[in-house]
GROMACS .gro file of C-alpha atoms in nm:
model
  436
    1MET     CA    1  -7.513  -5.770  -0.164
    2LYS     CA    2  -7.266  -6.021  -0.022
    3ASN     CA    3  -7.451  -6.335  -0.129
    4ASN     CA    4  -7.374  -6.549  -0.434
    5SER     CA    5  -7.658  -6.405  -0.637
    6GLY     CA    6  -7.509  -6.061  -0.575
    7HIS     CA    7  -7.168  -6.175  -0.698
    8THR     CA    8  -7.333  -6.324  -1.008
    9ILE     CA    9  -7.484  -5.986  -1.090
   10TYR     CA   10  -7.140  -5.831  -1.123
   11SER     CA   11  -6.993  -6.128  -1.312
   12ASN     CA   12  -7.275  -6.122  -1.564
   13TYR     CA   13  -7.244  -5.747  -1.599
   14LEU     CA   14  -6.873  -5.770  -1.681
   15LYS     CA   15  -6.939  -6.058  -1.922
   16ASP     CA   16  -7.184  -5.841  -2.113
   17ILE     CA   17  -6.945  -5.544  -2.117
   18HIS     CA   18  -6.655  -5.763  -2.233
   19LYS     CA   19  -6.860  -5.942  -2.499
   20THR     CA   20  -6.981  -5.615  -2.649
   21TYR     CA   21  -6.638  -5.456  -2.633
   22ILE     CA   22  -6.445  -5.733  -2.813
   23LYS     CA   23  -6.695  -5.736  -3.099
   24GLY     CA   24  -6.571  -5.390  -3.191
   25GLU     CA   25  -6.763  -5.090  -3.327
   26ALA     CA   26  -6.967  -5.058  -3.006
   27THR     CA   27  -7.090  -4.711  -2.915
   28GLU     CA   28  -7.134  -4.568  -2.567
   29GLY     CA   29  -7.505  -4.641  -2.591
   30SER     CA   30  -7.435  -5.009  -2.658
   31TYR     CA   31  -7.343  -5.050  -2.291
   32TYR     CA   32  -7.637  -4.856  -2.143
   33PRO     CA   33  -7.872  -5.155  -2.094
   34TYR     CA   34  -7.610  -5.342  -1.890
   35LEU     CA   35  -7.543  -5.052  -1.652
   36LYS     CA   36  -7.915  -4.981  -1.617
   37SER     CA   37  -7.979  -5.345  -1.524
   38LEU     CA   38  -7.687  -5.349  -1.279
   39ILE     CA   39  -7.808  -5.041  -1.094
   40GLU     CA   40  -8.164  -5.174  -1.080
   41ASN     CA   41  -8.052  -5.514  -0.948
   42CYS     CA   42  -7.828  -5.357  -0.685
   43ALA     CA   43  -8.116  -5.136  -0.575
   44ILE     CA   44  -8.345  -5.438  -0.537
   45ILE     CA   45  -8.088  -5.628  -0.330
   46SER     CA   46  -8.024  -5.329  -0.105
   47LYS     CA   47  -8.399  -5.265  -0.076
   48GLU     CA   48  -8.371  -4.919  -0.231
   49PHE     CA   49  -8.664  -4.788  -0.432
   50VAL     CA   50  -8.503  -4.677  -0.756
   51GLY     CA   51  -8.623  -4.597  -1.105
   52ILE     CA   52  -8.354  -4.536  -1.364
   53THR     CA   53  -8.420  -4.372  -1.699
   54VAL     CA   54  -8.193  -4.345  -1.999
   55GLN     CA   55  -8.208  -3.980  -2.095
   56PRO     CA   56  -8.302  -3.849  -2.443
   57LYS     CA   57  -8.035  -3.846  -2.712
   58LYS     CA   58  -7.730  -3.632  -2.653
   59THR     CA   59  -7.739  -3.262  -2.728
   60GLU     CA   60  -7.458  -3.017  -2.780
   61ALA     CA   61  -7.515  -2.870  -2.435
   62GLY     CA   62  -7.521  -3.218  -2.287
   63ILE     CA   63  -7.762  -3.422  -2.079
   64PRO     CA   64  -7.647  -3.677  -1.819
   65ASP     CA   65  -7.699  -4.026  -1.960
   66PHE     CA   66  -7.908  -4.164  -1.673
   67LEU     CA   67  -8.164  -4.008  -1.440
   68VAL     CA   68  -8.216  -4.197  -1.112
   69ARG     CA   69  -8.526  -4.150  -0.898
   70GLY     CA   70  -8.590  -4.273  -0.547
   71LYS     CA   71  -8.876  -4.264  -0.298
   72GLN     CA   72  -9.184  -4.061  -0.393
   73ASN     CA   73  -9.036  -4.046  -0.744
   74ARG     CA   74  -8.798  -3.770  -0.632
   75ILE     CA   75  -8.473  -3.728  -0.822
   76THR     CA   76  -8.184  -3.903  -0.646
   77GLY     CA   77  -7.907  -3.820  -0.890
   78TYR     CA   78  -7.750  -3.869  -1.229
   79ILE     CA   79  -7.501  -4.097  -1.401
   80GLU     CA   80  -7.276  -3.980  -1.682
   81ALA     CA   81  -7.108  -4.260  -1.879
   82LYS     CA   82  -6.807  -4.263  -2.110
   83VAL     CA   83  -6.687  -4.545  -2.334
   84PRO     CA   84  -6.492  -4.823  -2.156
   85GLU     CA   85  -6.167  -4.727  -2.327
   86THR     CA   86  -6.173  -4.393  -2.141
   87LYS     CA   87  -5.859  -4.433  -1.931
   88ASP     CA   88  -5.862  -4.128  -1.706
   89LEU     CA   89  -6.195  -4.040  -1.545
   90SER     CA   90  -6.041  -3.767  -1.331
   91ARG     CA   91  -5.927  -3.588  -1.645
   92GLU     CA   92  -6.273  -3.636  -1.794
   93ALA     CA   93  -6.423  -3.476  -1.484
   94GLU     CA   94  -6.238  -3.153  -1.568
   95THR     CA   95  -6.395  -3.112  -1.912
   96GLU     CA   96  -6.633  -2.820  -1.963
   97GLN     CA   97  -6.936  -3.049  -1.979
   98LEU     CA   98  -6.856  -3.235  -1.656
   99LYS     CA   99  -6.767  -2.916  -1.473
  100ARG     CA  100  -7.111  -2.782  -1.567
  101TYR     CA  101  -7.276  -3.098  -1.434
  102ARG     CA  102  -7.073  -3.095  -1.113
  103GLU     CA  103  -7.150  -2.729  -1.047
  104SER     CA  104  -7.524  -2.768  -1.112
  105LEU     CA  105  -7.614  -3.122  -1.002
  106PRO     CA  106  -7.534  -3.219  -0.642
  107ASN     CA  107  -7.521  -3.601  -0.681
  108ILE     CA  108  -7.365  -3.754  -0.991
  109ILE     CA  109  -7.166  -4.066  -1.082
  110LEU     CA  110  -6.906  -4.053  -1.359
  111THR     CA  111  -6.818  -4.393  -1.505
  112ASN     CA  112  -6.658  -4.572  -1.798
  113PHE     CA  113  -6.871  -4.879  -1.706
  114LEU     CA  114  -6.577  -5.030  -1.513
  115GLU     CA  115  -6.456  -4.745  -1.294
  116PHE     CA  116  -6.694  -4.529  -1.091
  117GLN     CA  117  -6.651  -4.185  -0.933
  118LEU     CA  118  -6.916  -4.027  -0.711
  119TYR     CA  119  -6.932  -3.647  -0.695
  120ARG     CA  120  -7.130  -3.470  -0.425
  121ASN     CA  121  -7.179  -3.095  -0.463
  122GLY     CA  122  -6.896  -3.085  -0.715
  123GLN     CA  123  -6.643  -3.273  -0.502
  124LEU     CA  124  -6.517  -3.628  -0.553
  125ILE     CA  125  -6.616  -3.824  -0.241
  126LYS     CA  126  -6.579  -4.191  -0.347
  127GLU     CA  127  -6.423  -4.387  -0.632
  128THR     CA  128  -6.368  -4.753  -0.711
  129GLN     CA  129  -6.357  -4.998  -0.999
  130LEU     CA  130  -6.528  -5.328  -1.071
  131ALA     CA  131  -6.252  -5.415  -1.316
  132ASN     CA  132  -5.940  -5.256  -1.458
  133PRO     CA  133  -6.018  -5.101  -1.800
  134PHE     CA  134  -5.692  -5.237  -1.940
  135THR     CA  135  -5.812  -5.594  -1.885
  136LEU     CA  136  -6.077  -5.555  -2.154
  137VAL     CA  137  -5.798  -5.544  -2.412
  138GLU     CA  138  -5.552  -5.777  -2.244
  139LEU     CA  139  -5.786  -6.063  -2.150
  140LYS     CA  140  -5.961  -6.302  -2.388
  141HIS     CA  141  -6.208  -6.377  -2.113
  142PRO     CA  142  -6.426  -6.140  -1.906
  143PRO     CA  143  -6.246  -5.989  -1.606
  144ALA     CA  144  -6.349  -6.108  -1.262
  145PRO     CA  145  -6.533  -5.849  -1.049
  146GLU     CA  146  -6.326  -5.681  -0.781
  147ASN     CA  147  -6.384  -5.423  -0.507
  148ILE     CA  148  -6.749  -5.530  -0.479
  149LYS     CA  149  -6.776  -5.401  -0.122
  150ASP     CA  150  -6.639  -5.061  -0.221
  151PHE     CA  151  -6.872  -5.047  -0.521
  152ASN     CA  152  -7.173  -5.128  -0.301
  153GLU     CA  153  -7.072  -4.856  -0.057
  154LEU     CA  154  -7.042  -4.606  -0.342
  155LEU     CA  155  -7.390  -4.698  -0.465
  156ALA     CA  156  -7.531  -4.684  -0.113
  157GLU     CA  157  -7.390  -4.334  -0.075
  158PHE     CA  158  -7.539  -4.237  -0.411
  159PHE     CA  159  -7.882  -4.385  -0.325
  160SER     CA  160  -7.887  -4.217   0.016
  161PHE     CA  161  -7.879  -3.867  -0.129
  162SER     CA  162  -8.186  -3.650  -0.110
  163ILE     CA  163  -8.213  -3.284  -0.200
  164PRO     CA  164  -8.151  -3.102   0.128
  165GLU     CA  165  -8.425  -2.894   0.281
  166THR     CA  166  -8.367  -2.523   0.228
  167ARG     CA  167  -8.480  -2.300   0.513
  168THR     CA  168  -8.364  -1.954   0.405
  169SER     CA  169  -8.419  -1.747   0.092
  170LYS     CA  170  -8.041  -1.730   0.036
  171GLN     CA  171  -7.998  -2.108   0.038
  172LEU     CA  172  -8.288  -2.147  -0.202
  173ALA     CA  173  -8.151  -1.879  -0.437
  174ILE     CA  174  -7.818  -2.060  -0.464
  175GLU     CA  175  -7.977  -2.398  -0.540
  176LEU     CA  176  -8.209  -2.248  -0.803
  177ALA     CA  177  -7.933  -2.046  -0.970
  178ARG     CA  178  -7.709  -2.350  -1.021
  179ARG     CA  179  -7.982  -2.540  -1.203
  180THR     CA  180  -8.112  -2.242  -1.399
  181ARG     CA  181  -7.768  -2.191  -1.549
  182LEU     CA  182  -7.774  -2.549  -1.679
  183LEU     CA  183  -8.130  -2.502  -1.805
  184GLU     CA  184  -8.022  -2.193  -2.000
  185ASN     CA  185  -7.750  -2.392  -2.181
  186LEU     CA  186  -7.998  -2.662  -2.273
  187ILE     CA  187  -8.250  -2.409  -2.407
  188LEU     CA  188  -7.982  -2.248  -2.621
  189ASP     CA  189  -7.900  -2.589  -2.763
  190GLU     CA  190  -8.268  -2.645  -2.850
  191LEU     CA  191  -8.271  -2.310  -3.032
  192ARG     CA  192  -7.967  -2.404  -3.239
  193LYS     CA  193  -8.129  -2.736  -3.328
  194LYS     CA  194  -8.436  -2.539  -3.442
  195THR     CA  195  -8.665  -2.735  -3.208
  196ARG     CA  196  -9.013  -2.632  -3.318
  197GLU     CA  197  -9.161  -2.546  -2.977
  198VAL     CA  198  -8.866  -2.336  -2.860
  199ILE     CA  199  -8.793  -2.159  -3.189
  200GLY     CA  200  -9.162  -2.067  -3.212
  201PHE     CA  201  -9.148  -1.881  -2.880
  202TYR     CA  202  -8.821  -1.715  -2.977
  203GLU     CA  203  -8.966  -1.581  -3.302
  204THR     CA  204  -9.279  -1.460  -3.122
  205PHE     CA  205  -9.072  -1.277  -2.860
  206LYS     CA  206  -8.870  -1.108  -3.135
  207GLU     CA  207  -9.181  -1.006  -3.326
  208GLN     CA  208  -9.391  -0.889  -3.033
  209LEU     CA  209  -9.146  -0.772  -2.766
  210ILE     CA  210  -8.778  -0.724  -2.852
  211SER     CA  211  -8.682  -0.710  -3.220
  212SER     CA  212  -8.309  -0.723  -3.138
  213LEU     CA  213  -8.345  -1.031  -2.915
  214THR     CA  214  -8.055  -1.276  -2.956
  215GLU     CA  215  -8.078  -1.651  -2.906
  216GLU     CA  216  -7.856  -1.620  -2.599
  217ARG     CA  217  -8.075  -1.352  -2.444
  218PHE     CA  218  -8.390  -1.549  -2.515
  219ALA     CA  219  -8.243  -1.862  -2.353
  220ASP     CA  220  -8.177  -1.650  -2.044
  221ILE     CA  221  -8.534  -1.513  -2.043
  222TYR     CA  222  -8.685  -1.859  -2.099
  223ALA     CA  223  -8.478  -2.018  -1.819
  224GLN     CA  224  -8.551  -1.743  -1.567
  225THR     CA  225  -8.922  -1.743  -1.652
  226ILE     CA  226  -8.947  -2.115  -1.582
  227THR     CA  227  -8.749  -2.094  -1.257
  228TYR     CA  228  -8.927  -1.787  -1.121
  229GLY     CA  229  -9.263  -1.917  -1.235
  230LEU     CA  230  -9.197  -2.229  -1.030
  231PHE     CA  231  -9.068  -2.018  -0.741
  232SER     CA  232  -9.380  -1.798  -0.737
  233ALA     CA  233  -9.601  -2.107  -0.758
  234ARG     CA  234  -9.417  -2.276  -0.470
  235MET     CA  235  -9.457  -1.972  -0.248
  236LYS     CA  236  -9.835  -2.007  -0.289
  237SER     CA  237  -9.869  -2.386  -0.281
  238GLY     CA  238  -9.824  -2.417   0.097
  239GLU     CA  239  -9.836  -2.776   0.216
  240ASP     CA  240  -9.993  -2.910  -0.105
  241GLU     CA  241  -9.800  -3.157  -0.318
  242PHE     CA  242  -9.585  -2.961  -0.560
  243LYS     CA  243  -9.505  -3.101  -0.904
  244ARG     CA  244  -9.410  -2.954  -1.241
  245ASP     CA  245  -9.732  -3.049  -1.414
  246THR     CA  246  -9.949  -2.895  -1.140
  247ALA     CA  247  -9.742  -2.584  -1.059
  248TYR     CA  248  -9.927  -2.355  -1.299
  249ARG     CA  249 -10.238  -2.340  -1.085
  250TYR     CA  250 -10.043  -2.181  -0.797
  251ILE     CA  251  -9.886  -1.889  -0.985
  252PRO     CA  252 -10.052  -1.578  -0.839
  253GLN     CA  253 -10.319  -1.431  -1.064
  254THR     CA  254 -10.175  -1.092  -0.972
  255ILE     CA  255  -9.885  -1.171  -1.212
  256PRO     CA  256 -10.078  -1.248  -1.532
  257LEU     CA  257  -9.783  -1.213  -1.770
  258LEU     CA  258  -9.573  -1.460  -1.574
  259ARG     CA  259  -9.871  -1.692  -1.534
  260ASN     CA  260  -9.942  -1.701  -1.908
  261LEU     CA  261  -9.577  -1.729  -2.008
  262PHE     CA  262  -9.513  -2.009  -1.762
  263TYR     CA  263  -9.813  -2.206  -1.882
  264SER     CA  264  -9.702  -2.169  -2.244
  265LEU     CA  265  -9.339  -2.258  -2.179
  266THR     CA  266  -9.388  -2.560  -1.951
  267GLY     CA  267  -9.702  -2.733  -2.075
  268ALA     CA  268  -9.718  -2.966  -2.372
  269ASN     CA  269  -9.463  -2.740  -2.543
  270LEU     CA  270  -9.177  -2.828  -2.307
  271PRO     CA  271  -8.923  -3.040  -2.503
  272GLN     CA  272  -8.841  -3.378  -2.350
  273SER     CA  273  -8.473  -3.283  -2.333
  274LEU     CA  274  -8.563  -3.006  -2.083
  275GLU     CA  275  -8.805  -3.201  -1.862
  276TRP     CA  276  -8.539  -3.357  -1.640
  277ILE     CA  277  -8.378  -3.029  -1.530
  278VAL     CA  278  -8.717  -2.860  -1.482
  279ASP     CA  279  -8.816  -3.158  -1.266
  280ASP     CA  280  -8.493  -3.112  -1.068
  281ILE     CA  281  -8.576  -2.744  -1.007
  282THR     CA  282  -8.925  -2.852  -0.902
  283ASP     CA  283  -8.779  -3.102  -0.654
  284VAL     CA  284  -8.561  -2.831  -0.498
  285LEU     CA  285  -8.867  -2.613  -0.448
  286ALA     CA  286  -9.082  -2.902  -0.327
  287ASN     CA  287  -8.823  -2.971  -0.057
  288ALA     CA  288  -8.799  -2.608   0.053
  289ASN     CA  289  -8.931  -2.521   0.397
  290ILE     CA  290  -9.187  -2.269   0.279
  291THR     CA  291  -9.298  -2.170   0.630
  292SER     CA  292  -8.941  -2.075   0.721
  293ILE     CA  293  -8.870  -1.903   0.389
  294LEU     CA  294  -9.193  -1.704   0.391
  295LYS     CA  295  -9.117  -1.593   0.746
  296ASN     CA  296  -8.775  -1.490   0.617
  297LEU     CA  297  -8.934  -1.298   0.328
  298HIS     CA  298  -9.187  -1.126   0.555
  299THR     CA  299  -8.913  -0.977   0.772
  300GLU     CA  300  -8.998  -0.650   0.945
  301LYS     CA  301  -8.637  -0.532   0.941
  302TRP     CA  302  -8.596  -0.296   0.648
  303SER     CA  303  -8.218  -0.309   0.686
  304ASP     CA  304  -8.219  -0.682   0.614
  305ASP     CA  305  -8.461  -0.732   0.325
  306PRO     CA  306  -8.423  -1.097   0.221
  307VAL     CA  307  -8.612  -1.044  -0.106
  308ILE     CA  308  -8.327  -0.821  -0.220
  309HIS     CA  309  -8.071  -1.076  -0.105
  310PHE     CA  310  -8.264  -1.351  -0.284
  311TYR     CA  311  -8.218  -1.203  -0.629
  312GLU     CA  312  -7.872  -1.060  -0.565
  313THR     CA  313  -7.760  -1.407  -0.452
  314PHE     CA  314  -7.937  -1.574  -0.744
  315LEU     CA  315  -7.780  -1.352  -1.009
  316ALA     CA  316  -7.433  -1.363  -0.852
  317VAL     CA  317  -7.436  -1.743  -0.894
  318TYR     CA  318  -7.643  -1.769  -1.212
  319ASN     CA  319  -7.497  -1.495  -1.430
  320PRO     CA  320  -7.242  -1.260  -1.269
  321GLU     CA  321  -7.156  -1.111  -1.612
  322GLU     CA  322  -7.520  -1.011  -1.664
  323ARG     CA  323  -7.525  -0.859  -1.318
  324GLU     CA  324  -7.223  -0.646  -1.413
  325ARG     CA  325  -7.355  -0.550  -1.758
  326LEU     CA  326  -7.697  -0.438  -1.640
  327GLY     CA  327  -7.576  -0.284  -1.316
  328VAL     CA  328  -7.777  -0.512  -1.090
  329TYR     CA  329  -7.622  -0.382  -0.770
  330TYR     CA  330  -7.887  -0.274  -0.528
  331THR     CA  331  -7.875   0.055  -0.344
  332PRO     CA  332  -7.801  -0.009   0.024
  333ALA     CA  333  -8.115  -0.008   0.235
  334PRO     CA  334  -8.017   0.296   0.445
  335VAL     CA  335  -7.961   0.493   0.123
  336VAL     CA  336  -8.297   0.382  -0.015
  337SER     CA  337  -8.461   0.489   0.309
  338PHE     CA  338  -8.288   0.830   0.302
  339ILE     CA  339  -8.380   0.900  -0.063
  340VAL     CA  340  -8.745   0.797  -0.029
  341ARG     CA  341  -8.794   0.981   0.302
  342SER     CA  342  -8.630   1.293   0.151
  343LEU     CA  343  -8.866   1.285  -0.148
  344HIS     CA  344  -9.158   1.233   0.086
  345ARG     CA  345  -9.056   1.542   0.283
  346LEU     CA  346  -8.990   1.752  -0.030
  347LEU     CA  347  -9.336   1.669  -0.162
  348LYS     CA  348  -9.484   1.807   0.158
  349GLU     CA  349  -9.255   2.108   0.210
  350LYS     CA  350  -9.175   2.226  -0.145
  351PHE     CA  351  -9.473   2.107  -0.351
  352ASN     CA  352  -9.753   2.155  -0.099
  353LYS     CA  353  -9.854   1.790  -0.102
  354ALA     CA  354  -9.959   1.762   0.261
  355ASP     CA  355  -9.958   1.380   0.267
  356GLY     CA  356  -9.643   1.328   0.059
  357PHE     CA  357  -9.660   1.000  -0.130
  358ALA     CA  358 -10.008   0.946   0.015
  359ASP     CA  359 -10.140   1.254  -0.170
  360ILE     CA  360 -10.380   1.146  -0.443
  361THR     CA  361 -10.225   1.390  -0.694
  362VAL     CA  362  -9.879   1.233  -0.671
  363THR     CA  363  -9.758   0.988  -0.937
  364LEU     CA  364  -9.458   0.766  -0.868
  365LEU     CA  365  -9.231   0.619  -1.137
  366ASP     CA  366  -8.929   0.391  -1.092
  367PRO     CA  367  -8.775   0.345  -1.440
  368ALA     CA  368  -8.527   0.070  -1.340
  369ALA     CA  369  -8.712  -0.098  -1.060
  370GLY     CA  370  -8.517  -0.416  -0.988
  371THR     CA  371  -8.712  -0.592  -0.715
  372LEU     CA  372  -8.913  -0.273  -0.641
  373THR     CA  373  -8.718  -0.170  -0.334
  374PHE     CA  374  -8.796   0.202  -0.375
  375PRO     CA  375  -9.173   0.162  -0.438
  376ALA     CA  376  -9.193  -0.078  -0.144
  377MET     CA  377  -9.038   0.182   0.085
  378ALA     CA  378  -9.279   0.445  -0.050
  379LEU     CA  379  -9.571   0.215   0.036
  380ARG     CA  380  -9.449   0.185   0.393
  381LEU     CA  381  -9.419   0.564   0.419
  382VAL     CA  382  -9.775   0.604   0.290
  383LYS     CA  383  -9.903   0.376   0.567
  384LYS     CA  384  -9.690   0.553   0.829
  385GLU     CA  385  -9.812   0.898   0.715
  386LEU     CA  386 -10.178   0.794   0.740
  387LYS     CA  387 -10.126   0.631   1.079
  388GLU     CA  388  -9.959   0.943   1.223
  389LYS     CA  389 -10.254   1.154   1.106
  390GLY     CA  390 -10.517   0.913   1.236
  391LYS     CA  391 -10.630   0.822   0.885
  392GLU     CA  392 -10.503   0.464   0.881
  393GLY     CA  393 -10.852   0.335   0.802
  394ILE     CA  394 -10.847   0.481   0.450
  395PHE     CA  395 -10.532   0.287   0.353
  396PRO     CA  396 -10.714   0.001   0.170
  397SER     CA  397 -10.920   0.239  -0.043
  398LEU     CA  398 -10.612   0.458  -0.109
  399VAL     CA  399 -10.419   0.154  -0.235
  400LYS     CA  400 -10.704   0.053  -0.465
  401ASP     CA  401 -10.795   0.399  -0.598
  402HIS     CA  402 -10.459   0.579  -0.596
  403ILE     CA  403 -10.150   0.364  -0.545
  404LEU     CA  404 -10.226   0.076  -0.781
  405PRO     CA  405 -10.330   0.310  -1.069
  406HIS     CA  406 -10.058   0.574  -1.012
  407PHE     CA  407  -9.745   0.398  -0.885
  408TYR     CA  408  -9.542   0.269  -1.183
  409ALA     CA  409  -9.229   0.058  -1.215
  410PHE     CA  410  -9.041  -0.076  -1.519
  411GLU     CA  411  -8.792  -0.364  -1.526
  412ILE     CA  412  -8.631  -0.544  -1.823
  413LEU     CA  413  -8.514  -0.860  -1.641
  414VAL     CA  414  -8.764  -1.140  -1.593
  415ALA     CA  415  -8.647  -1.260  -1.252
  416PRO     CA  416  -8.664  -0.925  -1.066
  417TYR     CA  417  -8.992  -0.857  -1.248
  418ALA     CA  418  -9.140  -1.168  -1.088
  419ILE     CA  419  -8.969  -1.110  -0.755
  420GLY     CA  420  -9.082  -0.746  -0.753
  421HIS     CA  421  -9.445  -0.846  -0.797
  422PHE     CA  422  -9.409  -1.102  -0.522
  423LYS     CA  423  -9.237  -0.852  -0.296
  424ILE     CA  424  -9.508  -0.586  -0.336
  425SER     CA  425  -9.774  -0.845  -0.254
  426ILE     CA  426  -9.580  -0.929   0.063
  427VAL     CA  427  -9.540  -0.562   0.161
  428LEU     CA  428  -9.909  -0.492   0.103
  429GLU     CA  429 -10.005  -0.798   0.309
  430ASP     CA  430  -9.779  -0.675   0.589
  431LEU     CA  431  -9.954  -0.336   0.569
  432GLY     CA  432 -10.301  -0.491   0.577
  433TYR     CA  433 -10.400  -0.499   0.209
  434GLN     CA  434 -10.466  -0.821   0.016
  435LEU     CA  435 -10.428  -0.805  -0.363
  436LYS     CA  436 -10.725  -0.943  -0.551
   0.00000   0.00000   0.00000
């Protein structure tokens, strides 16, 4: 971008900004076409594949003004613009809205159309200006472009970003939680605007499921359902291309409620103002190393169950207050093991159930199941009991005829509900049983 044509791009850009500004009564949106054109032209010159979209109209919760996509149409980052007379971008970066963006979106530019700040994972990493904002008022003529090299380097850094590959369940939980928190805020905003699609689901949930459901609680349920629907779908998609509009087909049929809810909430009924963040969540999942994560989830070490860590980590980032209110603190694995093994022994010694949990007359109930840690341990004990007695071969029929009909678990949070289903399917696979 050192040639004359490149210099002309910046000169023309500043001419357009200056011309619009001195006319007076310009809004922030008046300058959008000029910045969009500048970014596109710089991308062409630097041979970057970039598509830039002006986002839907502003909402109370806030949507970044520009969405930038790169190769394979993956999201590169976002640009949030303020009017040119904004004098202190660093102060603007500390507002509630910008803090939310910086915490949730890993690659974002904040600009007043003359100054530019690049934030990576919440931290300011580069800043420069094409012109001093004060010159718009002081000069009768457009300011000359300055710091072009620095500006090009800032853009190059912005363009170079790609969502990092996640290889562990903990890393993935953190990335999903950050974006789900932003999605929840946007859903709540849609409810308050009485958006037809969202308010319809809210009213249905209140009528059919929870009469005391608040808008805030529904926004939480909606956001978690979308995220964990996508998560469940990604775990089953393998090496296939993973996109928002095709994710539904991969949600396990063993979780019919989640499957139906996800289809309803993300199909044609998904408001345009939510599409961008759902696409961002999809990109995170598409770039996850599923082989590594599934290996992590299939761990044989009971003392280090990553499925538990996945949701604990998710909720600690996404909604620590909810974690405190509902007591989502999981019983340590050694304690779970002791309790379940003790019950197994008591069934045999005190209740004359020779096979413990494997006895066909035993019913199991976990009334606050979380991610089904206790039932999962009981399943492992059933398999161990049968193996020690030389009856391992009857395990598949016992699961089908006894365990699935007589082992119960209840959970009021959507995310552990989905994770619990997924976890049990993993445990059963490890034990040699494939859910239909």
